[in-house]
CSV table of C-alpha atoms in Angstrom, one decimal:
chain,number,residue,atom,x,y,z
Q,221,UNK,CA,-39.1,5.3,-4.3
Q,222,UNK,CA,-36.7,8.3,-4.2
Q,223,UNK,CA,-33.7,5.9,-4.6
Q,224,UNK,CA,-32.7,2.6,-5.4
Q,225,UNK,CA,-29.9,2.3,-2.8
Q,226,UNK,CA,-29.2,4.5,0.2
Q,227,UNK,CA,-25.9,4.1,1.9
Q,228,UNK,CA,-25.5,5.4,5.4
Q,229,UNK,CA,-21.8,6.3,5.6
Q,230,UNK,CA,-19.5,7.6,3.0
Q,231,UNK,CA,-16.4,5.5,3.5
Q,232,UNK,CA,-14.9,2.9,1.2
Q,233,UNK,CA,-17.6,0.4,2.1
Q,234,UNK,CA,-20.1,2.7,0.5
Q,235,UNK,CA,-18.8,4.8,-2.5
Q,236,UNK,CA,-16.5,2.0,-3.8
Q,237,UNK,CA,-19.6,0.0,-4.9
Q,238,UNK,CA,-22.0,2.8,-5.1
Q,239,UNK,CA,-20.2,4.2,-8.2
Q,240,UNK,CA,-20.7,0.9,-10.1
Q,241,UNK,CA,-24.4,0.9,-9.2
Q,242,UNK,CA,-24.8,4.4,-10.5
Q,243,UNK,CA,-23.0,3.5,-13.7
Q,244,UNK,CA,-25.5,0.6,-14.1
Q,245,UNK,CA,-28.3,3.2,-14.0
Q,246,UNK,CA,-29.4,3.0,-10.3
Q,247,UNK,CA,-30.1,6.1,-8.3
Q,248,UNK,CA,-27.8,6.3,-5.3
Q,249,UNK,CA,-27.8,8.5,-2.2
Q,250,UNK,CA,-24.9,8.6,0.3
Q,251,UNK,CA,-25.5,10.0,3.7
Q,252,UNK,CA,-22.6,11.3,5.8
Q,253,UNK,CA,-22.8,12.7,9.3
Q,254,UNK,CA,-19.2,13.8,9.6
Q,255,UNK,CA,-16.5,14.1,6.7
Q,256,UNK,CA,-16.9,12.5,3.4
Q,257,UNK,CA,-14.7,9.4,3.1
Q,258,UNK,CA,-15.2,8.1,6.7
Q,259,UNK,CA,-12.5,7.2,9.1
Q,260,UNK,CA,-9.7,5.9,6.9
Q,261,UNK,CA,-9.6,8.9,4.7
Q,262,UNK,CA,-9.9,11.6,7.5
Q,263,UNK,CA,-9.0,10.1,10.9
Q,264,UNK,CA,-7.2,6.8,10.3
Q,265,UNK,CA,-5.2,5.2,7.6
Q,266,UNK,CA,-4.1,8.3,5.8
Q,267,UNK,CA,-3.3,10.3,8.9
Q,268,UNK,CA,-1.3,7.5,10.5
Q,269,UNK,CA,0.7,7.0,7.3
Q,270,UNK,CA,1.7,10.6,7.0
Q,271,UNK,CA,3.0,10.9,10.7
Q,272,UNK,CA,4.5,7.4,10.5
Q,273,UNK,CA,6.7,7.8,7.5
Q,274,UNK,CA,9.4,10.1,8.8
Q,275,UNK,CA,9.9,8.0,11.9
Q,276,UNK,CA,10.2,4.8,9.5
Q,277,UNK,CA,13.0,6.8,7.6
Q,278,UNK,CA,14.7,7.7,10.9
Q,279,UNK,CA,14.7,3.9,11.8
Q,280,UNK,CA,16.2,3.0,8.4
Q,281,UNK,CA,18.9,5.7,8.8
Q,282,UNK,CA,19.8,4.1,12.1
Q,283,UNK,CA,20.8,0.9,10.2
Q,284,UNK,CA,23.8,2.9,8.9
Q,285,UNK,CA,25.2,4.0,12.3
Q,286,UNK,CA,28.9,3.7,12.1
Q,287,UNK,CA,28.9,2.8,8.4
Q,288,UNK,CA,28.2,6.0,6.7
Q,289,UNK,CA,25.6,7.8,8.8
Q,290,UNK,CA,26.7,11.4,9.7
Q,291,UNK,CA,24.4,13.4,12.0
Q,292,UNK,CA,21.1,12.6,13.2
Q,293,UNK,CA,17.7,12.5,11.5
Q,294,UNK,CA,15.1,14.3,13.7
Q,295,UNK,CA,11.4,14.8,13.1
Q,296,UNK,CA,9.8,18.1,13.8
Q,297,UNK,CA,6.4,16.9,15.0
Q,298,UNK,CA,4.7,20.4,15.0
Q,299,UNK,CA,5.8,20.9,11.4
Q,300,UNK,CA,4.8,17.4,10.5
Q,301,UNK,CA,1.3,17.9,12.1
Q,302,UNK,CA,0.8,21.1,10.1
Q,303,UNK,CA,1.6,19.1,7.0
Q,304,UNK,CA,-0.6,16.4,8.0
Q,305,UNK,CA,-3.5,18.7,8.7
Q,306,UNK,CA,-3.2,20.4,5.3
Q,307,UNK,CA,-3.1,17.2,3.4
Q,308,UNK,CA,-5.9,15.5,5.3
Q,309,UNK,CA,-8.1,18.6,5.1
Q,310,UNK,CA,-8.4,18.1,1.4
Q,311,UNK,CA,-9.5,14.5,1.5
Q,312,UNK,CA,-13.2,15.2,2.2
Q,313,UNK,CA,-13.3,17.9,-0.5
Q,314,UNK,CA,-11.5,15.6,-3.0
Q,315,UNK,CA,-14.1,12.8,-2.3
Q,316,UNK,CA,-17.0,15.2,-2.4
Q,317,UNK,CA,-15.9,16.1,-6.0
Q,318,UNK,CA,-15.5,12.4,-6.7
Q,319,UNK,CA,-19.1,11.8,-5.6
Q,320,UNK,CA,-20.2,14.6,-8.2
Q,321,UNK,CA,-18.0,12.9,-10.8
Q,322,UNK,CA,-19.7,9.6,-10.2
Q,323,UNK,CA,-23.1,11.3,-10.1
Q,324,UNK,CA,-23.8,10.1,-6.6
Q,325,UNK,CA,-26.3,12.2,-4.6
Q,326,UNK,CA,-25.2,13.1,-1.1
Q,327,UNK,CA,-26.9,14.2,2.1
Q,328,UNK,CA,-25.0,15.6,5.0
Q,329,UNK,CA,-26.3,14.8,8.4
Q,330,UNK,CA,-27.1,11.8,10.6
Q,331,UNK,CA,-28.9,9.1,8.7
Q,332,UNK,CA,-31.7,7.5,10.9
Q,333,UNK,CA,-33.6,4.4,9.5
Q,334,UNK,CA,-37.4,5.0,10.1
Q,335,UNK,CA,-38.7,1.8,8.6
Q,336,UNK,CA,-37.3,-0.8,6.0
Q,337,UNK,CA,-37.7,1.8,3.1
Q,338,UNK,CA,-37.3,5.2,4.8
Q,339,UNK,CA,-34.3,7.1,6.0
Q,340,UNK,CA,-34.5,10.5,7.6
Q,341,UNK,CA,-31.7,13.1,7.5
Q,342,UNK,CA,-32.5,16.2,9.4
Q,343,UNK,CA,-35.9,17.5,8.4
Q,344,UNK,CA,-35.8,15.4,5.2
Q,345,UNK,CA,-37.0,11.8,4.6
Q,346,UNK,CA,-35.9,9.7,1.7
Q,347,UNK,CA,-37.5,6.5,0.4
Q,348,UNK,CA,-35.4,3.7,-1.0
Q,349,UNK,CA,-35.6,0.1,-2.3
Q,350,UNK,CA,-32.5,-1.0,-0.4
Q,351,UNK,CA,-30.5,0.4,2.5
Q,352,UNK,CA,-26.7,-0.4,3.0
Q,353,UNK,CA,-25.3,0.4,6.6
Q,354,UNK,CA,-21.6,1.5,6.2
Q,355,UNK,CA,-21.1,3.4,9.4
Q,356,UNK,CA,-17.9,1.7,10.4
Q,357,UNK,CA,-16.4,1.5,14.0
Q,358,UNK,CA,-15.6,3.8,16.7
Q,359,UNK,CA,-12.9,3.7,19.6
Q,360,UNK,CA,-13.9,1.7,22.7
Q,361,UNK,CA,-13.8,4.0,25.7
Q,362,UNK,CA,-14.1,1.9,28.9
Q,363,UNK,CA,-16.7,2.9,31.4
Q,364,UNK,CA,-14.4,3.6,34.3
Q,365,UNK,CA,-14.1,6.5,36.7
Q,366,UNK,CA,-12.1,9.2,35.0
Q,367,UNK,CA,-12.8,8.2,31.4
Q,368,UNK,CA,-13.2,11.8,30.4
Q,369,UNK,CA,-9.4,12.1,30.6
Q,370,UNK,CA,-9.0,9.4,27.9
Q,371,UNK,CA,-8.0,10.4,24.3
Q,372,UNK,CA,-8.5,8.2,21.3
Q,373,UNK,CA,-6.5,7.5,18.1
Q,374,UNK,CA,-8.1,10.6,16.4
Q,375,UNK,CA,-7.0,12.9,19.2
Q,376,UNK,CA,-3.5,11.6,19.1
Q,377,UNK,CA,-3.2,11.9,15.2
Q,378,UNK,CA,-4.1,15.6,15.7
Q,379,UNK,CA,-2.0,16.6,18.7
Q,380,UNK,CA,0.1,19.7,18.3
Q,381,UNK,CA,3.2,18.3,20.0
Q,382,UNK,CA,4.1,14.8,21.4
Q,383,UNK,CA,3.8,14.2,25.1
Q,384,UNK,CA,7.0,13.4,27.1
Q,385,UNK,CA,5.3,10.5,28.8
Q,386,UNK,CA,2.3,8.7,27.4
Q,387,UNK,CA,0.3,6.0,28.9
Q,388,UNK,CA,-1.3,3.7,26.3
Q,389,UNK,CA,-4.1,1.3,27.4
Q,390,UNK,CA,-4.1,-1.5,24.9
Q,391,UNK,CA,-1.7,-3.3,22.5
Q,392,UNK,CA,-3.4,-3.9,19.4
Q,393,UNK,CA,-2.7,-2.1,16.1
Q,394,UNK,CA,-3.2,1.4,17.5
Q,395,UNK,CA,-1.4,0.9,20.8
Q,396,UNK,CA,1.6,-0.7,19.3
Q,397,UNK,CA,1.9,1.6,16.2
Q,398,UNK,CA,1.7,4.7,18.5
Q,399,UNK,CA,4.3,3.2,20.9
Q,400,UNK,CA,6.7,2.8,17.8
Q,401,UNK,CA,6.3,6.4,17.0
Q,402,UNK,CA,7.0,7.5,20.5
Q,403,UNK,CA,10.1,5.3,20.8
Q,404,UNK,CA,11.6,6.6,17.6
Q,405,UNK,CA,10.8,10.2,18.9
Q,406,UNK,CA,12.9,9.3,21.9
Q,407,UNK,CA,10.0,9.7,24.2
Q,408,UNK,CA,8.8,7.3,27.1
Q,409,UNK,CA,5.5,5.5,27.4
Q,410,UNK,CA,3.8,2.8,29.4
Q,411,UNK,CA,1.6,0.2,27.6
Q,412,UNK,CA,-1.0,-1.4,29.7
Q,413,UNK,CA,-2.3,-4.8,28.3
Q,414,UNK,CA,-5.3,-6.5,29.8
Q,415,UNK,CA,-4.1,-10.1,28.7
Q,416,UNK,CA,-0.7,-11.7,28.3
Q,417,UNK,CA,0.1,-10.8,24.8
Q,418,UNK,CA,0.2,-7.9,22.3
Q,419,UNK,CA,-1.0,-7.9,18.7
Q,420,UNK,CA,-2.5,-11.3,19.4
Q,421,UNK,CA,-3.4,-12.0,15.8
Q,422,UNK,CA,0.3,-11.8,14.7
Q,423,UNK,CA,3.2,-14.3,15.0
Q,424,UNK,CA,4.2,-13.9,18.6
Q,425,UNK,CA,7.8,-14.5,18.3
Q,426,UNK,CA,7.9,-11.6,15.9
Q,427,UNK,CA,5.7,-9.5,18.2
Q,428,UNK,CA,8.3,-10.3,21.1
Q,429,UNK,CA,11.0,-8.9,18.8
Q,430,UNK,CA,9.0,-5.6,18.5
Q,431,UNK,CA,8.5,-5.4,22.1
Q,432,UNK,CA,12.2,-6.0,22.8
Q,433,UNK,CA,13.0,-3.1,20.5
Q,434,UNK,CA,10.5,-0.9,22.1
Q,435,UNK,CA,11.7,-1.6,25.6
Q,436,UNK,CA,15.3,-0.7,24.6
Q,437,UNK,CA,13.9,2.6,23.5
Q,438,UNK,CA,12.0,3.6,26.6
Q,439,UNK,CA,8.7,1.8,26.3
Q,440,UNK,CA,7.5,-0.1,29.4
Q,441,UNK,CA,5.0,-3.0,29.1
Q,442,UNK,CA,2.5,-4.1,32.0
Q,443,UNK,CA,0.7,-7.4,31.1
Q,444,UNK,CA,-2.4,-8.8,32.8
Q,445,UNK,CA,-3.5,-5.4,34.2
Q,446,UNK,CA,-7.0,-4.1,34.3
Q,447,UNK,CA,-7.3,-0.3,34.4
Q,448,UNK,CA,-10.0,0.7,37.0
Q,449,UNK,CA,-9.6,4.5,37.4
Q,450,UNK,CA,-7.9,7.6,35.9
Q,451,UNK,CA,-7.4,10.7,38.1
Q,452,UNK,CA,-5.9,14.1,37.3
Q,453,UNK,CA,-4.5,17.3,38.5
Q,454,UNK,CA,-6.4,18.9,35.6
Q,455,UNK,CA,-9.9,20.3,36.4
Q,456,UNK,CA,-12.6,19.6,34.0
Q,457,UNK,CA,-14.8,22.5,32.6
Q,458,UNK,CA,-17.6,20.2,31.8
Q,459,UNK,CA,-17.8,16.7,33.3
Q,460,UNK,CA,-19.3,15.5,30.0
Q,461,UNK,CA,-16.6,17.1,27.9
Q,462,UNK,CA,-12.9,16.4,27.5
Q,463,UNK,CA,-11.9,20.2,27.5
Q,464,UNK,CA,-9.2,20.9,29.9
Q,465,UNK,CA,-9.7,24.1,31.7
Q,466,UNK,CA,-7.1,24.7,34.5
Q,467,UNK,CA,-3.9,22.9,35.3
Q,468,UNK,CA,-2.2,23.3,38.6
Q,469,UNK,CA,0.5,25.9,38.2
Q,470,UNK,CA,-1.1,27.4,35.2
Q,471,UNK,CA,-2.4,30.9,35.1
Q,472,UNK,CA,-6.2,30.8,35.4
Q,473,UNK,CA,-6.6,33.3,32.7
Q,474,UNK,CA,-4.6,31.3,30.1
Q,475,UNK,CA,-7.0,30.6,27.2
Q,476,UNK,CA,-7.5,27.1,25.7
Q,477,UNK,CA,-6.1,26.3,22.3
Q,478,UNK,CA,-9.7,26.3,21.0
Q,479,UNK,CA,-12.5,27.0,23.5
Q,480,UNK,CA,-15.0,25.4,21.1
Q,481,UNK,CA,-13.1,22.2,20.6
Q,482,UNK,CA,-14.2,19.0,22.2
Q,483,UNK,CA,-10.5,18.2,23.0
Q,484,UNK,CA,-7.6,20.3,24.2
Q,485,UNK,CA,-4.9,18.1,23.0
Q,486,UNK,CA,-2.1,19.7,25.0
Q,487,UNK,CA,-0.1,17.3,27.3
Q,488,UNK,CA,0.6,18.4,30.9
Q,489,UNK,CA,3.6,17.1,32.9
Q,490,UNK,CA,2.5,14.2,35.1
Q,491,UNK,CA,-1.1,15.4,35.2
Q,492,UNK,CA,-2.7,11.9,34.9
Q,493,UNK,CA,-2.6,9.0,37.1
Q,494,UNK,CA,-3.8,5.6,35.8
Q,495,UNK,CA,-4.7,3.1,38.5
Q,496,UNK,CA,-5.1,-0.8,37.9
Q,497,UNK,CA,-6.9,-3.4,39.9
Q,498,UNK,CA,-3.7,-5.0,40.8
Q,499,UNK,CA,-2.4,-1.9,42.6
Q,500,UNK,CA,-0.3,-0.8,39.7
Q,501,UNK,CA,-0.3,3.1,39.5
Q,502,UNK,CA,1.3,5.0,36.5
Q,503,UNK,CA,1.6,8.7,36.2
Q,504,UNK,CA,2.0,10.4,32.8
Q,505,UNK,CA,1.2,13.4,30.6
Q,506,UNK,CA,-1.4,12.0,28.2
Q,507,UNK,CA,-3.6,8.9,28.2
Q,508,UNK,CA,-4.7,7.0,25.1
Q,509,UNK,CA,-7.5,4.5,25.0
Q,510,UNK,CA,-6.3,1.9,22.4
Q,511,UNK,CA,-8.7,-0.9,23.5
Q,512,UNK,CA,-10.1,-1.8,20.1
Q,513,UNK,CA,-13.2,-0.4,18.2
Q,514,UNK,CA,-17.0,-1.2,18.3
Q,515,UNK,CA,-19.8,-0.7,15.9
Q,516,UNK,CA,-20.6,2.9,15.2
Q,517,UNK,CA,-24.4,2.5,15.3
Q,518,UNK,CA,-25.6,4.7,18.1
Q,519,UNK,CA,-28.9,6.5,17.2
Q,520,UNK,CA,-29.2,5.3,13.5
Q,521,UNK,CA,-32.5,3.6,14.1
Q,522,UNK,CA,-31.7,-0.1,14.1
Q,523,UNK,CA,-34.5,-0.7,16.7
Q,524,UNK,CA,-37.0,0.7,14.2
Q,525,UNK,CA,-36.4,-2.4,12.0
Q,526,UNK,CA,-35.6,-4.8,14.7
Q,527,UNK,CA,-31.9,-5.1,14.0
Q,528,UNK,CA,-29.5,-5.9,16.8
Q,529,UNK,CA,-25.7,-5.9,17.0
Q,530,UNK,CA,-22.9,-7.2,19.0
Q,531,UNK,CA,-19.3,-6.0,19.5
Q,532,UNK,CA,-18.4,-7.8,16.3
Q,533,UNK,CA,-21.0,-5.7,14.3
Q,534,UNK,CA,-24.4,-6.3,12.6
Q,535,UNK,CA,-24.8,-10.0,11.6
Q,536,UNK,CA,-25.0,-10.6,8.0
Q,537,UNK,CA,-25.3,-13.6,5.8
Q,538,UNK,CA,-23.0,-14.5,2.8
Q,539,UNK,CA,-24.7,-11.9,0.7
Q,540,UNK,CA,-24.0,-9.2,3.3
Q,541,UNK,CA,-27.7,-9.1,4.0
Q,542,UNK,CA,-29.1,-8.5,7.6
Q,543,UNK,CA,-32.1,-10.2,9.1
Q,544,UNK,CA,-34.1,-7.6,7.2
Q,545,UNK,CA,-34.2,-8.6,3.6
Q,546,UNK,CA,-33.7,-5.3,1.9
Q,547,UNK,CA,-31.1,-3.9,4.5
Q,548,UNK,CA,-27.4,-4.8,4.1
Q,549,UNK,CA,-24.3,-4.1,6.3
Q,550,UNK,CA,-20.9,-3.5,4.6
Q,551,UNK,CA,-17.4,-2.8,5.8
Q,552,UNK,CA,-16.2,-2.8,9.4
Q,553,UNK,CA,-19.7,-2.4,10.9
Q,554,UNK,CA,-20.7,-5.9,9.4
Q,555,UNK,CA,-20.2,-9.1,11.3
Q,556,UNK,CA,-18.7,-11.3,8.8
Q,557,UNK,CA,-15.9,-13.2,10.7
Q,558,UNK,CA,-13.3,-11.6,8.3
Q,559,UNK,CA,-10.6,-9.0,9.4
Q,560,UNK,CA,-11.9,-5.5,9.7
Q,561,UNK,CA,-9.4,-3.7,7.2
Q,562,UNK,CA,-10.2,-1.0,4.7
Q,563,UNK,CA,-9.0,-3.4,2.0
Q,564,UNK,CA,-11.7,-5.9,3.2
Q,565,UNK,CA,-14.3,-3.0,3.1
Q,566,UNK,CA,-13.4,-2.2,-0.6
Q,567,UNK,CA,-13.7,-5.8,-1.6
Q,568,UNK,CA,-17.1,-6.2,0.2
Q,569,UNK,CA,-18.4,-2.8,-1.3
Q,570,UNK,CA,-17.6,-4.0,-4.9
Q,571,UNK,CA,-19.0,-7.5,-4.2
Q,572,UNK,CA,-22.3,-5.9,-2.9
Q,573,UNK,CA,-22.7,-3.9,-6.0
Q,574,UNK,CA,-22.5,-6.9,-8.1
Q,575,UNK,CA,-24.9,-8.7,-5.7
Q,576,UNK,CA,-27.5,-6.0,-5.9
Q,577,UNK,CA,-27.2,-6.2,-9.7
Q,578,UNK,CA,-27.8,-9.9,-9.6
Q,579,UNK,CA,-24.4,-10.8,-11.0
Q,580,UNK,CA,-22.9,-12.9,-8.3
Q,581,UNK,CA,-23.8,-15.4,-5.6
Q,582,UNK,CA,-22.3,-15.6,-2.1
Q,583,UNK,CA,-19.2,-13.5,-1.4
Q,584,UNK,CA,-15.8,-15.1,-1.3
Q,585,UNK,CA,-12.5,-13.8,-0.1
Q,586,UNK,CA,-8.9,-14.2,-1.2
Q,587,UNK,CA,-6.3,-14.6,1.3
Q,588,UNK,CA,-6.0,-11.3,3.2
Q,589,UNK,CA,-2.7,-9.8,4.2
Q,590,UNK,CA,-2.6,-7.9,7.5
Q,591,UNK,CA,0.1,-5.6,8.6
Q,592,UNK,CA,1.1,-4.0,12.0
Q,593,UNK,CA,2.8,-0.8,11.1
Q,594,UNK,CA,5.2,-0.9,13.9
Q,595,UNK,CA,8.8,-0.1,13.4
Q,596,UNK,CA,9.9,-2.4,12.0
Q,597,UNK,CA,6.8,-3.9,10.5
Q,598,UNK,CA,5.2,-7.3,11.0
Q,599,UNK,CA,2.8,-9.0,8.7
Q,600,UNK,CA,0.8,-12.1,8.2
Q,601,UNK,CA,-1.0,-13.7,5.3
Q,602,UNK,CA,-2.7,-17.0,4.7
Q,603,UNK,CA,-2.1,-20.0,7.0
Q,604,UNK,CA,-0.6,-18.8,10.2
Q,605,UNK,CA,2.4,-20.5,11.7
Q,606,UNK,CA,0.6,-21.3,15.0
Q,607,UNK,CA,-1.9,-23.4,13.0
Q,608,UNK,CA,0.8,-24.9,10.8
Q,609,UNK,CA,2.8,-26.0,13.8
Q,610,UNK,CA,-0.1,-28.0,15.1
Q,611,UNK,CA,-0.8,-29.9,11.8
Q,612,UNK,CA,0.8,-32.7,9.9
Q,613,UNK,CA,-0.5,-31.0,6.7
Q,614,UNK,CA,2.1,-28.2,6.8
Q,615,UNK,CA,5.8,-27.4,7.0
Q,616,UNK,CA,7.3,-24.1,8.2
Q,617,UNK,CA,10.5,-22.8,6.6
Q,618,UNK,CA,12.5,-19.9,8.3
Q,619,UNK,CA,13.9,-17.5,5.7
Q,620,UNK,CA,16.4,-15.3,7.3
Q,621,UNK,CA,17.0,-13.2,4.1
Q,622,UNK,CA,18.1,-10.1,5.9
Q,623,UNK,CA,21.1,-11.9,7.5
Q,624,UNK,CA,22.2,-13.3,4.1
Q,625,UNK,CA,21.5,-10.2,1.9
Q,626,UNK,CA,21.8,-7.2,4.3
Q,627,UNK,CA,23.3,-5.0,1.6
Q,628,UNK,CA,20.3,-5.6,-0.6
Q,629,UNK,CA,17.8,-4.8,2.1
Q,630,UNK,CA,19.5,-1.6,3.2
Q,631,UNK,CA,21.6,-2.9,5.9
Q,632,UNK,CA,18.7,-4.6,7.7
Q,633,UNK,CA,20.2,-7.7,9.1
Q,634,UNK,CA,17.1,-8.7,10.8
Q,635,UNK,CA,14.6,-9.1,7.9
Q,636,UNK,CA,13.0,-12.5,7.9
Q,637,UNK,CA,10.0,-14.6,7.1
Q,638,UNK,CA,8.5,-17.9,8.1
Q,639,UNK,CA,6.9,-19.6,5.0
Q,640,UNK,CA,4.1,-22.2,5.3
Q,641,UNK,CA,3.8,-24.9,2.7
Q,642,UNK,CA,1.6,-27.9,2.2
Q,643,UNK,CA,2.5,-31.4,1.5
Q,644,UNK,CA,2.7,-30.5,-2.3
Q,645,UNK,CA,5.2,-27.7,-1.4
Q,646,UNK,CA,2.6,-25.2,-2.4
Q,647,UNK,CA,3.0,-21.9,-0.3
Q,648,UNK,CA,-0.1,-21.3,1.7
Q,649,UNK,CA,1.0,-18.9,4.3
Q,650,UNK,CA,3.7,-16.5,5.5
Q,651,UNK,CA,4.7,-14.3,8.6
Q,652,UNK,CA,7.1,-11.5,7.9
Q,653,UNK,CA,9.3,-9.4,10.2
Q,654,UNK,CA,11.0,-6.6,8.2
Q,655,UNK,CA,11.1,-2.8,7.5
Q,656,UNK,CA,9.1,-3.4,4.4
Q,657,UNK,CA,7.0,-6.3,5.5
Q,658,UNK,CA,3.9,-4.9,4.0
Q,659,UNK,CA,5.4,-5.2,0.4
Q,660,UNK,CA,6.7,-8.7,1.0
Q,661,UNK,CA,3.2,-9.7,2.4
Q,662,UNK,CA,1.6,-8.5,-0.9
Q,663,UNK,CA,4.0,-10.6,-2.8
Q,664,UNK,CA,3.1,-13.6,-0.8
Q,665,UNK,CA,-0.7,-12.8,-1.1
Q,666,UNK,CA,-0.3,-12.9,-4.9
Q,667,UNK,CA,1.7,-16.1,-4.9
Q,668,UNK,CA,-0.9,-17.8,-2.6
Q,669,UNK,CA,-4.0,-16.6,-4.3
Q,670,UNK,CA,-2.7,-17.5,-7.8
Q,671,UNK,CA,-1.3,-20.8,-6.6
Q,672,UNK,CA,2.1,-20.0,-8.1
Q,673,UNK,CA,4.4,-23.0,-7.6
Q,674,UNK,CA,7.9,-22.9,-6.3
Q,675,UNK,CA,9.1,-24.2,-9.7
Q,676,UNK,CA,7.4,-21.3,-11.4
Q,677,UNK,CA,8.9,-18.8,-8.9
Q,678,UNK,CA,12.4,-20.3,-9.6
Q,679,UNK,CA,11.9,-19.8,-13.3
Q,680,UNK,CA,11.1,-16.0,-13.0
Q,681,UNK,CA,13.6,-13.3,-13.3
Q,682,UNK,CA,13.3,-10.4,-10.6
Q,683,UNK,CA,14.6,-6.9,-10.3
Q,684,UNK,CA,17.8,-7.0,-8.2
Q,685,UNK,CA,18.7,-5.8,-5.6
Q,686,UNK,CA,15.3,-5.7,-3.9
Q,687,UNK,CA,13.9,-7.2,-0.7
Q,688,UNK,CA,11.4,-9.2,-2.7
Q,689,UNK,CA,14.0,-10.7,-4.9
Q,690,UNK,CA,16.2,-12.0,-2.1
Q,691,UNK,CA,13.3,-13.3,-0.1
Q,692,UNK,CA,12.2,-15.2,-3.2
Q,693,UNK,CA,15.7,-16.5,-3.8
Q,694,UNK,CA,15.8,-17.9,-0.4
Q,695,UNK,CA,12.8,-20.0,-1.3
Q,696,UNK,CA,15.2,-22.1,-3.4
Q,697,UNK,CA,16.1,-24.0,-0.3
Q,698,UNK,CA,12.5,-25.3,-0.2
Q,699,UNK,CA,12.3,-26.0,-3.9
Q,700,UNK,CA,15.6,-27.8,-4.1
Q,701,UNK,CA,15.4,-29.3,-0.6
Q,702,UNK,CA,18.7,-27.6,0.4
């Protein structure tokens, strides 16, 4: 065999574990069709964090309106985008160097499984003892008339300037987080939701608070709507391409930003019309498909080894093993029933390295915090309130720590959490609504996973002022039954 393990994909699901296998003496090959590091490093988490941060700061400064704020904090998107592109451009190079440091072999191209022990990349074939599929997810593009006008999250995170009026189809992480950016930028948007709720995996009273804020800032929501067609005043150069050629009123000899680019990300005033089955018709400058993600497995040869998949991914057992004994799936592409987050992919990758070395049995998971990076943030960890409310085994305590400690949480009067405890008053879950909900969620994840008692929390001394300390202090009312 040429290799002990071949990873198809180079994201966190691959290299995080691959480095440990190499350290143990196994020969490893990582295959990547696009940029080293996958979606999170190049087109997802990092890009979103970079463009979101200034708008988060803008919202925080708004808390001091009338109590010390002087002037307005404005974000220059074109300059921000240049900065983002410069920072992100180095990620793939950085990881390529890391692969060299870890002595991981790499092959650039599309990895195609020919049989259980053979993978093809271009004109080369490689044999291996085991194959790990780590190809992640890709945005769902609905099969509707006019789908060529749709943009995805990658496009939006690389757009030279923000559209005046965006139409967002979907209200999950991507749709709601982008809506928050547009709202803080003072721009308008319409969000179309197929069902009757946004961010369905989060505490709905907190989601409704976010929606109310967004509505006040020019974002409109349309529930129970199904998009059936998109039309445009923009002519398409190639029906199979998203390159925009001529806009009504534009000089025909005006050149595209990049003629070789798949997408021309410029926005055009009222160029696009989105139609729904109900008769709802919306017109805007830019249309984003934010309808979730699906397995990125097209053309990788699953059929050659009898593997199938659903929208949830490739089915695996408790060892991340597919129905083919020596082929595994790891990260977002694996159907594990666990949240598809980069943190989970890292956990799975490290586990799989130990599994392949024979050091562990079935995979286990700690409680997993999830955060919607809206403005403000909302987070959930452990037993959710909607389950606790239906059971006699739990109690839910409402902690309005922002109202009591607004000075300590940077004049944020609204910060709060709902804490779930069991019959022994052990914390087992939390929902958080706050500007720094992600940090508070991590605190609760530690408390829950380590089973730290209220008595132990009460004994500890914390840094003050801080949002975590005041939130923890408010837990006294549970411990002392106040």
